[in-house]
Amino acid sequence: MTVLEFDGIPFNALTAPAPAAVKPAAPVAPAAPAPVAHRVDPIAEIRAGVVAAHRSALSAQLALQRGIWRRAIRPVPVPVSVRTAGNAAEGAFKPLARSGRVQLDRAALELLAGGEIGAVFGPGHQRPGIIRAARLAGTSALALTEVTGIELYGGTGNGRVTARFEGDSRSAALQVAEVFALFTGMPLCLSGSTITGSVGETSFGNSSGTVDLVVDRLDLVPRPHIEGTVSFGPGTAPVAVRVTVAEPAGVEVGPGGAAGDLLLNEFHMAHLARGDQAIAMGPEFAEYTGVRATRLPTGGLLLVDRVCEFDGARGNLESASYTTEYDSPADSWYYADTANDSMPHFVYMETSLQAALLMGYYAGPTRTQPGVTLSLRNLGGTATVLRQVDLRDATIEQDSRLLSTTILPGSSLQTFDYTLSVDGEPFYRGETMFGYFSDEALGNQTGLDAGRFVPTWLAGHPEARTRVIDVAARRADAAAPACSRGKLALIDCVEVVDQGGEYGAGYLRSLRAIDPADWFFTRHFHLDPVIPGSLGVESVIHAVQEWMLDAGFAEGMADPVFRIPADTAFSWRYRGQFLPTDGSVELEAHIKSVRRGPHGATVVVDGSLWKPGLRIYELVDLAVELADRKARS
């Protein structure tokens, strides 16, 4: 670990020599990472950026969050948005295992009562090293005779189970909730766990008939649990039911103690996002619970599931390598909302960056500065799609390496590289840098231009003639093709200067008001809301997509779709944050090149994003491909 003194003197970050203090780790694998297109001096840029400015934005943000912090003793449930037909809502509970079996006869129910979960719901409900103890009807006689339907997102969007029973109605109410807990794989969180529950008062007593559970809430924090409402048919009063999956008494559930052969699993990720950091990362991190600290995103922006291998150690900040996984179900909300043929670009970025950062944080850089509140921010990187692949229902394997850690007063910097694979075949590779910043350092950020005001290209060319693409109007047409919608409706209009911009090939600008109630603020991050940088990149992509359609690139295509081109290295730099109080996001894109092929076209742009008065994001060689899906060989 290298410790650098910070003298606070700004200097030219583009010409300053690279400091020898940032020491990269020796390679831990024989294969070298792909070349990085743009390598900048990280320490120089941070030193140039951390001077007096924008403390007022941080103060406003802290005031906005103060009330939330006072209520942060207990984890906050993740709200769920309205569901798109056929897809999970953003923020919906993501099952730990999936099964196509949604009806169960008495024989299947008896297998569940015997703990044979995998025999009923399939091999995904079994994991190496997990002791199987959870079972149906573990506290009462089996009352269910048949399950007539299990709907993962039925009822109000959280799930529904319908069944028949004979005997005690209270047992039947409890058991339909237990069936749903087993169906969603909740016991996989905690090895050796059992299911307990409670049922509200009912006068229905012993009888026979139908039982209908509508799940009201389900979560992994503080322990996996389901709350729901049960009815026994017309004329009967609804009954509240709750079941909880819990570890055996006295068993450790922190890293390596809860998940069999896994260091961390979905249970730990949920706690790292918005629960108990001592459970997520170990007792050393207990002081970060309930306060603003480094966290993973929540809800539909939590895009890493498990840590499978970790070759490193707590306290070793020089190097580590690790393998993580992310399951990308085909019904994920982002597949429904994107204009892309498969996974949208921002998910590529988020899942790789979350996986890379996760174990860098686990190594303990924030523990070198006890008592200092440090917030996490991505600072930049370079990434390349190696091949185009449909990632629906894929398990993405993320191989990451911590390359270096640099400790500065009030901040820490870490660099990583990463490779994403499916079925052992790499499809995405990159490098990135993260920083952990004190309140003072965040308040002093001065953007990409050392505090100088740099206007947009259009502001510097007031004589340029513009035309407007009405994105909101096109989105209002449900039949409009290749249109981002729902949670990914990130822009409403695009100003175009034909033959404008830095390269004379076209210029795009879009301005969007920031609403403090925007959905992503509750996701990124708990108690520390900022717009994800990846969604800033995604908004530039949407502007380019709309320009390509408006320019006629889709003419003659039977089924136009957008893709991320392979073999084009894209780089980004972030030197600031968009807060709920910032008012607006302004973006521009300069068309750099247009390449046409027999079945489509690829456009490459450079871009920037501004908060009011400050340029804080820079994007280089961001590529968008438009193709005819039906012409694909």
XYZ file of C-alpha atoms in Angstrom:
633
model
C 0.000 0.000 0.000
C 1.313 3.446 -0.916
C 0.538 6.562 1.117
C 0.861 9.912 -0.668
C 0.842 13.365 0.871
C -1.546 15.843 -0.752
C -0.408 19.460 -0.980
C -3.587 20.761 -2.632
C -1.748 22.627 -5.423
C -3.459 22.253 -8.820
C -1.328 21.511 -11.832
C -1.708 20.440 -15.445
C -3.006 16.913 -15.178
C -2.466 16.202 -18.855
C 1.263 16.860 -18.810
C 2.243 15.880 -15.278
C 4.470 12.796 -15.059
C 2.969 9.620 -13.674
C 3.746 9.309 -9.947
C 5.793 6.270 -9.079
C 3.766 5.838 -5.890
C 0.855 4.136 -7.665
C 2.175 0.632 -7.812
C 0.355 -1.880 -10.035
C 0.214 -5.455 -8.875
C 2.060 -8.168 -10.714
C -0.181 -10.133 -13.079
C -1.895 -13.063 -11.435
C -2.854 -14.768 -14.674
C -0.768 -15.512 -17.755
C -3.166 -13.768 -20.124
C -2.531 -10.024 -20.324
C -5.541 -7.683 -20.444
C -6.489 -5.918 -23.624
C -4.608 -2.654 -24.313
C -6.183 0.443 -22.833
C -6.942 3.139 -25.363
C -6.560 6.114 -23.054
C -4.404 5.933 -19.934
C -4.505 9.075 -17.857
C -2.573 10.057 -14.768
C -5.073 9.372 -11.990
C -3.267 11.111 -9.148
C -2.646 14.201 -11.243
C -6.292 14.432 -12.197
C -7.499 14.011 -8.639
C -5.080 16.651 -7.403
C -6.195 19.019 -10.156
C -9.844 18.341 -9.353
C -9.805 18.654 -5.571
C -9.734 22.441 -5.007
C -12.331 24.811 -3.602
C -15.707 24.729 -5.386
C -19.231 23.347 -5.127
C -19.424 22.931 -1.376
C -22.934 24.360 -1.649
C -24.106 21.385 -3.738
C -22.879 18.934 -1.123
C -24.479 20.981 1.685
C -27.812 20.915 -0.087
C -27.485 17.196 -0.617
C -26.660 16.573 3.046
C -29.685 18.615 4.094
C -31.890 16.595 1.759
C -30.633 13.334 3.282
C -30.460 14.278 6.964
C -33.984 13.158 7.686
C -33.344 9.842 5.954
C -30.209 9.163 7.962
C -32.149 9.595 11.229
C -34.467 6.792 10.132
C -31.688 4.512 8.923
C -31.533 2.213 11.952
C -33.693 -0.351 10.161
C -33.227 -1.352 6.502
C -35.585 0.343 4.066
C -37.653 -1.992 1.848
C -37.051 -1.622 -1.862
C -40.106 -0.113 -3.585
C -41.281 -1.826 -6.757
C -42.318 0.004 -9.908
C -45.237 -0.896 -12.144
C -44.479 -4.055 -14.074
C -44.265 -4.278 -17.848
C -46.306 -7.226 -19.072
C -44.095 -10.302 -19.329
C -41.166 -8.767 -17.430
C -40.289 -8.173 -13.825
C -40.760 -4.673 -12.511
C -37.647 -2.683 -11.751
C -37.044 -3.394 -8.071
C -38.972 -6.667 -8.033
C -37.544 -9.477 -5.917
C -35.062 -11.525 -7.893
C -35.351 -15.253 -7.065
C -32.190 -17.079 -6.099
C -33.352 -19.995 -8.256
C -35.930 -20.451 -11.001
C -38.342 -23.278 -11.773
C -40.850 -23.901 -14.505
C -42.898 -26.108 -12.215
C -45.848 -24.012 -11.054
C -48.355 -26.727 -10.141
C -47.789 -29.361 -7.467
C -49.714 -32.516 -6.672
C -49.807 -34.181 -3.279
C -46.781 -36.330 -4.070
C -44.696 -33.227 -4.892
C -45.869 -31.543 -1.700
C -44.805 -34.572 0.304
C -41.361 -34.380 -1.310
C -41.122 -30.731 -0.228
C -42.192 -31.758 3.268
C -39.303 -34.217 3.218
C -36.828 -31.495 2.240
C -36.397 -32.682 -1.360
C -36.574 -29.196 -2.847
C -34.365 -29.917 -5.865
C -36.403 -33.007 -6.758
C -39.480 -30.803 -7.111
C -38.220 -27.451 -8.387
C -35.071 -28.569 -10.197
C -31.286 -28.605 -9.750
C -31.055 -24.830 -9.516
C -32.504 -25.170 -6.020
C -29.386 -27.011 -4.880
C -25.938 -25.468 -4.363
C -22.636 -27.067 -3.382
C -21.918 -26.785 0.313
C -25.446 -25.741 1.294
C -26.878 -27.947 4.034
C -30.510 -28.691 3.189
C -32.717 -28.295 6.237
C -35.633 -26.140 5.067
C -38.805 -28.006 4.245
C -42.522 -27.539 3.842
C -44.766 -28.034 6.889
C -41.874 -28.249 9.285
C -43.968 -27.014 12.221
C -47.404 -28.517 11.476
C -49.076 -31.385 9.679
C -49.212 -31.047 5.887
C -52.577 -29.479 5.112
C -52.128 -28.672 1.427
C -53.392 -31.272 -1.013
C -52.561 -29.488 -4.249
C -50.954 -26.265 -5.459
C -52.924 -25.114 -8.473
C -50.712 -22.219 -9.431
C -47.524 -20.317 -8.554
C -47.082 -16.904 -10.166
C -43.663 -15.352 -9.591
C -44.911 -11.822 -10.219
C -48.626 -12.419 -9.745
C -51.012 -10.619 -7.431
C -49.810 -7.055 -6.943
C -46.469 -7.871 -8.604
C -44.728 -9.668 -5.738
C -46.126 -13.148 -6.258
C -49.185 -15.354 -5.774
C -49.911 -18.960 -4.832
C -53.267 -20.737 -5.130
C -53.874 -24.137 -3.567
C -56.359 -26.610 -2.098
C -56.267 -27.903 1.451
C -57.894 -30.222 3.951
C -57.558 -29.723 7.694
C -56.323 -26.746 9.684
C -56.785 -23.511 7.775
C -54.006 -21.734 9.724
C -51.550 -24.452 8.682
C -52.706 -24.104 5.073
C -52.138 -20.325 5.182
C -48.632 -20.797 6.542
C -47.778 -23.523 4.049
C -48.714 -21.602 0.897
C -46.233 -18.921 2.016
C -43.629 -21.623 2.698
C -44.153 -22.978 -0.825
C -43.381 -19.547 -2.265
C -40.260 -19.193 -0.108
C -39.005 -22.554 -1.368
C -39.992 -21.751 -4.974
C -37.937 -18.519 -4.951
C -34.877 -20.265 -3.485
C -34.719 -18.296 -0.238
C -33.101 -21.129 1.776
C -30.092 -21.003 -0.564
C -29.042 -17.802 1.229
C -28.311 -19.511 4.517
C -26.862 -22.992 4.817
C -28.802 -25.167 7.266
C -31.648 -22.665 7.464
C -35.218 -23.526 8.424
C -38.540 -21.799 7.840
C -40.649 -20.430 10.666
C -43.795 -18.351 10.480
C -46.864 -16.804 11.990
C -50.497 -16.466 10.939
C -53.074 -13.900 11.977
C -56.304 -14.781 13.698
C -58.929 -16.595 11.653
C -62.270 -18.162 12.503
C -62.160 -20.513 9.538
C -60.824 -23.414 11.651
C -60.643 -26.963 10.316
C -62.209 -27.320 6.921
C -61.372 -27.912 3.268
C -61.374 -25.732 0.201
C -59.137 -23.238 -1.564
C -56.462 -20.950 -0.213
C -55.081 -17.934 -2.093
C -51.876 -16.132 -1.071
C -51.038 -12.687 -2.443
C -47.494 -11.720 -1.504
C -47.309 -8.171 -0.179
C -43.584 -7.949 0.563
C -40.539 -10.185 0.299
C -36.905 -9.385 0.979
C -33.543 -10.807 2.043
C -32.959 -8.120 4.703
C -32.667 -8.566 7.653
C -33.346 -12.266 6.960
C -35.135 -13.776 3.947
C -38.857 -13.383 4.565
C -42.273 -13.172 2.949
C -45.308 -11.218 4.131
C -48.653 -11.792 2.485
C -52.412 -11.868 2.689
C -54.324 -15.156 2.548
C -57.986 -15.596 1.672
C -60.111 -18.727 1.791
C -62.749 -17.690 -0.692
C -65.776 -15.376 -0.841
C -67.228 -14.293 2.473
C -64.077 -15.016 4.491
C -61.875 -12.439 6.164
C -58.301 -12.105 4.857
C -55.512 -13.380 7.077
C -51.979 -11.968 7.390
C -49.119 -14.442 7.144
C -45.360 -14.120 7.500
C -42.599 -16.694 7.026
C -38.903 -16.212 7.714
C -35.859 -18.204 6.634
C -33.249 -18.179 9.390
C -29.919 -19.822 10.164
C -29.477 -22.201 13.100
C -28.958 -20.463 16.440
C -25.410 -19.303 16.970
C -24.269 -19.829 13.378
C -22.167 -17.061 11.777
C -23.764 -15.583 8.645
C -21.035 -13.168 7.577
C -18.535 -13.699 4.740
C -17.869 -17.400 4.241
C -20.214 -18.401 7.046
C -23.628 -18.464 5.408
C -23.296 -19.666 1.869
C -21.554 -23.009 1.779
C -18.781 -22.877 -0.819
C -19.344 -19.158 -1.575
C -17.606 -16.304 0.203
C -20.583 -13.994 -0.409
C -23.999 -14.581 -1.942
C -27.211 -12.694 -2.700
C -27.933 -12.293 1.023
C -24.653 -10.429 1.565
C -25.166 -8.275 -1.535
C -28.560 -7.129 -0.240
C -27.028 -6.236 3.124
C -24.140 -4.387 1.476
C -26.658 -2.412 -0.573
C -28.942 -1.314 2.284
C -28.586 -3.487 5.367
C -26.017 -4.529 7.942
C -22.471 -4.052 6.661
C -21.112 -6.317 9.414
C -23.100 -9.164 7.841
C -22.077 -8.174 4.325
C -18.366 -7.515 4.812
C -17.507 -8.679 8.342
C -17.532 -7.142 11.841
C -14.827 -4.609 10.935
C -17.433 -2.824 8.798
C -20.129 -2.542 11.491
C -19.601 1.224 11.876
C -20.820 1.758 8.283
C -24.308 0.399 8.966
C -27.053 3.033 8.927
C -24.804 5.875 7.748
C -23.661 7.133 4.368
C -20.866 4.815 3.275
C -19.668 2.686 0.361
C -22.491 0.479 -0.882
C -23.679 -1.489 -3.868
C -26.769 -0.136 -5.640
C -30.181 -1.500 -4.691
C -33.240 -2.796 -6.522
C -32.930 -3.276 -10.254
C -29.473 -1.672 -10.274
C -27.908 -4.362 -8.062
C -26.078 -6.348 -10.727
C -23.728 -8.751 -8.943
C -24.941 -11.865 -7.102
C -22.143 -14.047 -5.751
C -18.426 -14.155 -4.979
C -17.197 -17.586 -6.036
C -13.424 -17.260 -5.601
C -11.186 -14.740 -3.839
C -7.408 -14.838 -4.057
C -6.544 -12.071 -1.655
C -6.740 -11.070 1.988
C -8.333 -8.416 4.169
C -5.752 -5.666 4.602
C -3.765 -6.515 1.459
C -4.479 -3.490 -0.703
C -1.826 -4.081 -3.333
C -3.421 -6.897 -5.317
C -6.169 -9.487 -5.396
C -8.026 -11.543 -7.972
C -11.556 -12.843 -7.706
C -14.440 -14.377 -9.610
C -18.027 -13.243 -9.198
C -21.299 -14.089 -10.933
C -24.404 -12.270 -12.054
C -27.579 -14.002 -13.265
C -29.400 -12.027 -15.979
C -32.956 -13.430 -16.248
C -34.715 -12.930 -19.566
C -37.595 -11.197 -17.773
C -35.322 -8.541 -16.225
C -36.798 -5.058 -16.436
C -33.970 -3.632 -18.542
C -34.628 -6.053 -21.414
C -38.175 -4.721 -21.631
C -37.158 -1.056 -21.466
C -34.138 -1.010 -23.794
C -34.036 -0.334 -27.532
C -31.122 -2.760 -27.754
C -31.347 -6.231 -29.199
C -30.069 -7.619 -25.904
C -28.594 -6.104 -22.743
C -28.339 -2.289 -22.710
C -24.920 -0.688 -22.510
C -25.355 0.646 -18.976
C -25.830 -2.898 -17.609
C -22.547 -3.992 -19.212
C -20.897 -1.128 -17.374
C -22.678 -1.526 -14.045
C -22.302 -5.279 -13.654
C -18.593 -5.187 -14.506
C -17.851 -2.165 -12.311
C -19.810 -3.492 -9.336
C -18.013 -6.831 -9.593
C -14.603 -5.176 -9.856
C -15.151 -2.801 -6.968
C -16.781 -5.302 -4.599
C -13.710 -7.118 -3.366
C -11.530 -4.035 -3.552
C -13.798 -2.617 -0.863
C -13.725 -5.945 0.993
C -9.913 -5.657 1.174
C -10.419 -2.651 3.433
C -9.191 0.665 1.987
C -11.717 2.649 4.027
C -10.438 0.992 7.219
C -7.172 2.914 6.834
C -9.022 6.116 7.763
C -11.264 5.235 10.732
C -13.940 7.733 11.643
C -13.906 9.377 8.202
C -17.049 9.124 6.077
C -15.921 8.008 2.618
C -18.289 7.844 -0.352
C -17.603 5.721 -3.415
C -17.379 7.181 -6.926
C -16.194 5.751 -10.245
C -13.603 7.961 -11.941
C -13.260 6.425 -15.371
C -12.078 3.534 -17.440
C -11.905 1.840 -20.791
C -13.938 -1.140 -21.993
C -14.386 -3.161 -25.165
C -17.084 -5.580 -26.281
C -15.196 -8.594 -27.617
C -18.157 -10.302 -29.248
C -21.895 -9.807 -29.477
C -23.905 -12.293 -27.420
C -27.502 -12.541 -26.223
C -27.274 -12.448 -22.433
C -30.884 -13.291 -21.623
C -30.986 -16.082 -19.033
C -27.183 -16.158 -18.946
C -24.996 -16.393 -15.866
C -22.218 -13.864 -16.399
C -18.861 -14.781 -14.875
C -16.818 -11.743 -13.861
C -13.065 -12.200 -13.411
C -11.583 -9.110 -11.781
C -8.212 -8.010 -10.429
C -7.329 -5.302 -7.962
C -4.221 -3.732 -9.483
C -3.324 -0.973 -7.016
C -4.482 1.083 -4.065
C -3.306 4.603 -3.263
C -4.187 6.254 0.040
C -4.478 10.055 0.174
C -5.675 12.208 3.079
C -9.459 12.136 2.841
C -9.555 9.774 -0.128
C -8.357 6.477 -1.569
C -7.931 5.342 -5.166
C -8.119 1.801 -6.530
C -7.539 0.498 -10.057
C -8.935 -2.729 -11.471
C -9.192 -4.746 -14.633
C -11.954 -7.198 -15.474
C -13.182 -9.720 -18.028
C -16.780 -10.876 -18.407
C -17.539 -14.333 -19.836
C -20.454 -16.612 -20.591
C -19.895 -20.372 -20.727
C -16.163 -19.775 -20.448
C -15.996 -17.458 -23.473
C -15.022 -13.793 -22.802
C -17.274 -11.120 -24.304
C -16.318 -7.890 -22.475
C -13.056 -6.573 -21.044
C -11.918 -3.351 -19.425
C -10.056 -1.346 -16.818
C -11.424 1.134 -14.306
C -10.568 3.366 -11.361
C -12.647 4.049 -8.255
C -12.194 6.623 -5.549
C -13.386 6.792 -1.947
C -13.875 10.444 -1.014
C -14.493 12.386 2.179
C -17.272 14.958 2.365
C -14.711 17.718 1.877
C -13.204 16.093 -1.198
C -16.647 15.586 -2.753
C -17.567 19.176 -2.040
C -14.385 20.406 -3.683
C -14.791 18.629 -7.020
C -14.221 21.060 -9.876
C -15.066 18.962 -12.898
C -12.967 18.053 -15.894
C -11.666 21.561 -16.511
C -10.188 22.530 -13.114
C -13.152 24.746 -12.256
C -13.127 26.693 -15.524
C -16.443 27.144 -17.303
C -16.325 25.297 -20.621
C -19.502 25.803 -22.666
C -21.116 23.301 -24.980
C -20.157 23.423 -28.647
C -23.599 24.822 -29.469
C -23.232 27.649 -26.944
C -19.973 28.553 -28.674
C -21.669 28.531 -32.094
C -24.865 30.547 -31.640
C -25.153 30.977 -35.412
C -25.617 27.229 -35.952
C -29.023 26.199 -37.284
C -30.699 23.512 -35.193
C -33.593 21.154 -35.644
C -35.304 19.136 -32.920
C -36.085 15.426 -32.663
C -39.151 14.964 -30.436
C -38.194 11.774 -28.593
C -41.104 11.967 -26.151
C -43.615 12.068 -28.997
C -42.085 8.999 -30.648
C -42.017 7.172 -27.327
C -45.733 7.903 -26.878
C -46.389 5.722 -29.924
C -46.472 2.172 -28.555
C -45.708 0.825 -32.036
C -42.573 2.924 -32.546
C -39.632 0.565 -33.110
C -36.259 0.560 -31.330
C -37.363 3.003 -28.639
C -36.189 3.057 -25.012
C -39.097 3.258 -22.609
C -40.114 2.973 -18.985
C -37.231 3.424 -16.581
C -34.891 3.978 -19.532
C -36.809 6.976 -20.871
C -33.795 9.177 -20.183
C -34.192 11.965 -22.761
C -37.217 13.758 -24.242
C -35.758 15.695 -27.165
C -32.532 16.099 -29.124
C -31.267 19.253 -30.820
C -29.368 18.493 -34.008
C -26.885 20.563 -35.994
C -26.341 18.792 -39.288
C -22.660 18.841 -40.291
C -21.930 20.476 -36.944
C -19.728 19.483 -34.018
C -15.996 19.073 -33.613
C -15.724 16.750 -36.615
C -18.210 18.454 -38.959
C -20.254 15.260 -39.247
C -23.126 16.189 -36.935
C -23.818 17.479 -33.439
C -26.400 16.452 -30.827
C -27.489 18.170 -27.622
C -30.099 17.289 -25.021
C -31.152 18.930 -21.766
C -33.110 17.117 -19.061
C -34.428 18.452 -15.769
C -33.453 16.498 -12.654
C -36.371 15.517 -10.447
C -35.279 14.593 -6.884
C -37.944 11.865 -7.094
C -36.284 10.204 -10.116
C -36.259 6.438 -9.593
C -32.502 5.934 -9.696
C -31.816 8.120 -6.656
C -33.345 5.508 -4.332
C -31.191 2.846 -5.980
C -27.802 4.511 -6.301
C -27.001 4.667 -3.432
C -28.896 4.049 -0.176
C -28.397 7.235 1.903
C -26.068 8.669 -0.796
C -28.158 9.394 -3.915
C -26.374 10.291 -7.154
C -27.196 9.574 -10.786
C -25.287 6.471 -11.930
C -22.559 7.468 -14.354
C -23.575 4.549 -16.544
C -27.025 6.105 -17.027
C -25.329 9.310 -18.140
C -23.526 7.240 -20.780
C -26.809 5.532 -21.645
C -28.525 8.895 -22.201
C -25.869 9.858 -24.767
C -26.426 6.516 -26.478
C -30.146 7.251 -26.660
C -29.486 10.605 -28.319
C -27.353 8.878 -30.939
C -29.966 6.173 -31.460
C -32.704 8.720 -32.043
C -30.488 10.624 -34.478
C -29.752 7.464 -36.432
C -33.449 6.664 -36.788
C -34.283 10.260 -37.680
C -31.502 10.288 -40.289
C -33.032 7.295 -42.061
C -30.473 4.630 -41.180
C -33.314 2.149 -40.505
C -34.953 2.580 -43.918
C -35.486 -0.779 -45.566
C -34.977 -2.732 -42.343
C -37.694 -5.223 -41.410
C -36.838 -5.218 -37.694
C -34.345 -2.495 -36.683
C -32.511 -2.999 -33.378
C -29.527 -1.431 -31.683
C -26.417 -3.275 -30.542
C -23.072 -2.536 -28.931
C -20.416 -2.966 -31.641
C -17.552 -5.354 -31.019
C -13.890 -4.358 -31.080
C -14.378 -0.646 -30.398
C -12.645 0.514 -27.209
C -14.776 3.076 -25.359
C -13.351 5.240 -22.577
C -14.940 7.527 -20.015
C -13.886 10.005 -17.328
C -16.057 11.218 -14.445
C -14.976 14.223 -12.374
C -18.131 15.102 -10.506
C -21.562 13.864 -9.531
C -25.171 14.639 -10.385
C -27.087 15.200 -7.145
C -30.877 15.386 -6.714
C -30.455 19.120 -6.120
C -28.452 19.882 -9.276
C -31.370 20.960 -11.442
C -30.439 19.576 -14.859
C -28.299 17.269 -16.956
C -27.007 18.627 -20.265
C -25.312 16.381 -22.801
C -23.707 16.755 -26.185
C -22.354 14.295 -28.724
C -20.060 14.940 -31.685
C -20.520 12.516 -34.566
C -17.025 11.214 -35.229
C -17.542 8.548 -37.876
C -20.292 6.672 -39.688
C -19.643 3.198 -41.071
C -22.266 1.535 -43.249
C -22.502 -2.189 -43.904
C -24.794 -4.509 -45.833
C -27.223 -4.885 -42.906
C -26.805 -1.697 -40.911
C -24.548 1.109 -39.740
C -22.249 1.991 -36.857
C -21.828 5.518 -35.504
C -18.964 6.556 -33.207
C -19.187 9.722 -31.116
C -17.331 11.700 -28.471
C -19.449 13.329 -25.808
C -19.649 15.320 -22.592
C -22.187 15.900 -19.832
C -22.662 19.029 -17.717
C -24.269 19.848 -14.443
C -25.126 23.587 -14.316
C -21.887 25.439 -15.007
C -19.577 22.425 -14.810
C -18.530 19.756 -17.319
C -18.112 16.519 -15.335
C -18.316 13.549 -17.773
C -16.243 12.929 -20.891
C -16.849 10.016 -23.279
C -14.512 8.983 -26.092
C -15.291 6.585 -28.960
C -18.767 5.628 -27.786
C -20.155 3.401 -30.554
C -23.747 2.531 -31.486
C -24.748 -0.052 -34.080
C -28.120 -0.184 -35.847
C -28.884 -3.483 -37.573
C -31.746 -5.465 -39.047
C -32.434 -8.327 -36.657
C -34.124 -10.349 -39.384
C -31.079 -10.019 -41.624
C -28.755 -11.577 -39.055
C -27.153 -14.736 -40.396
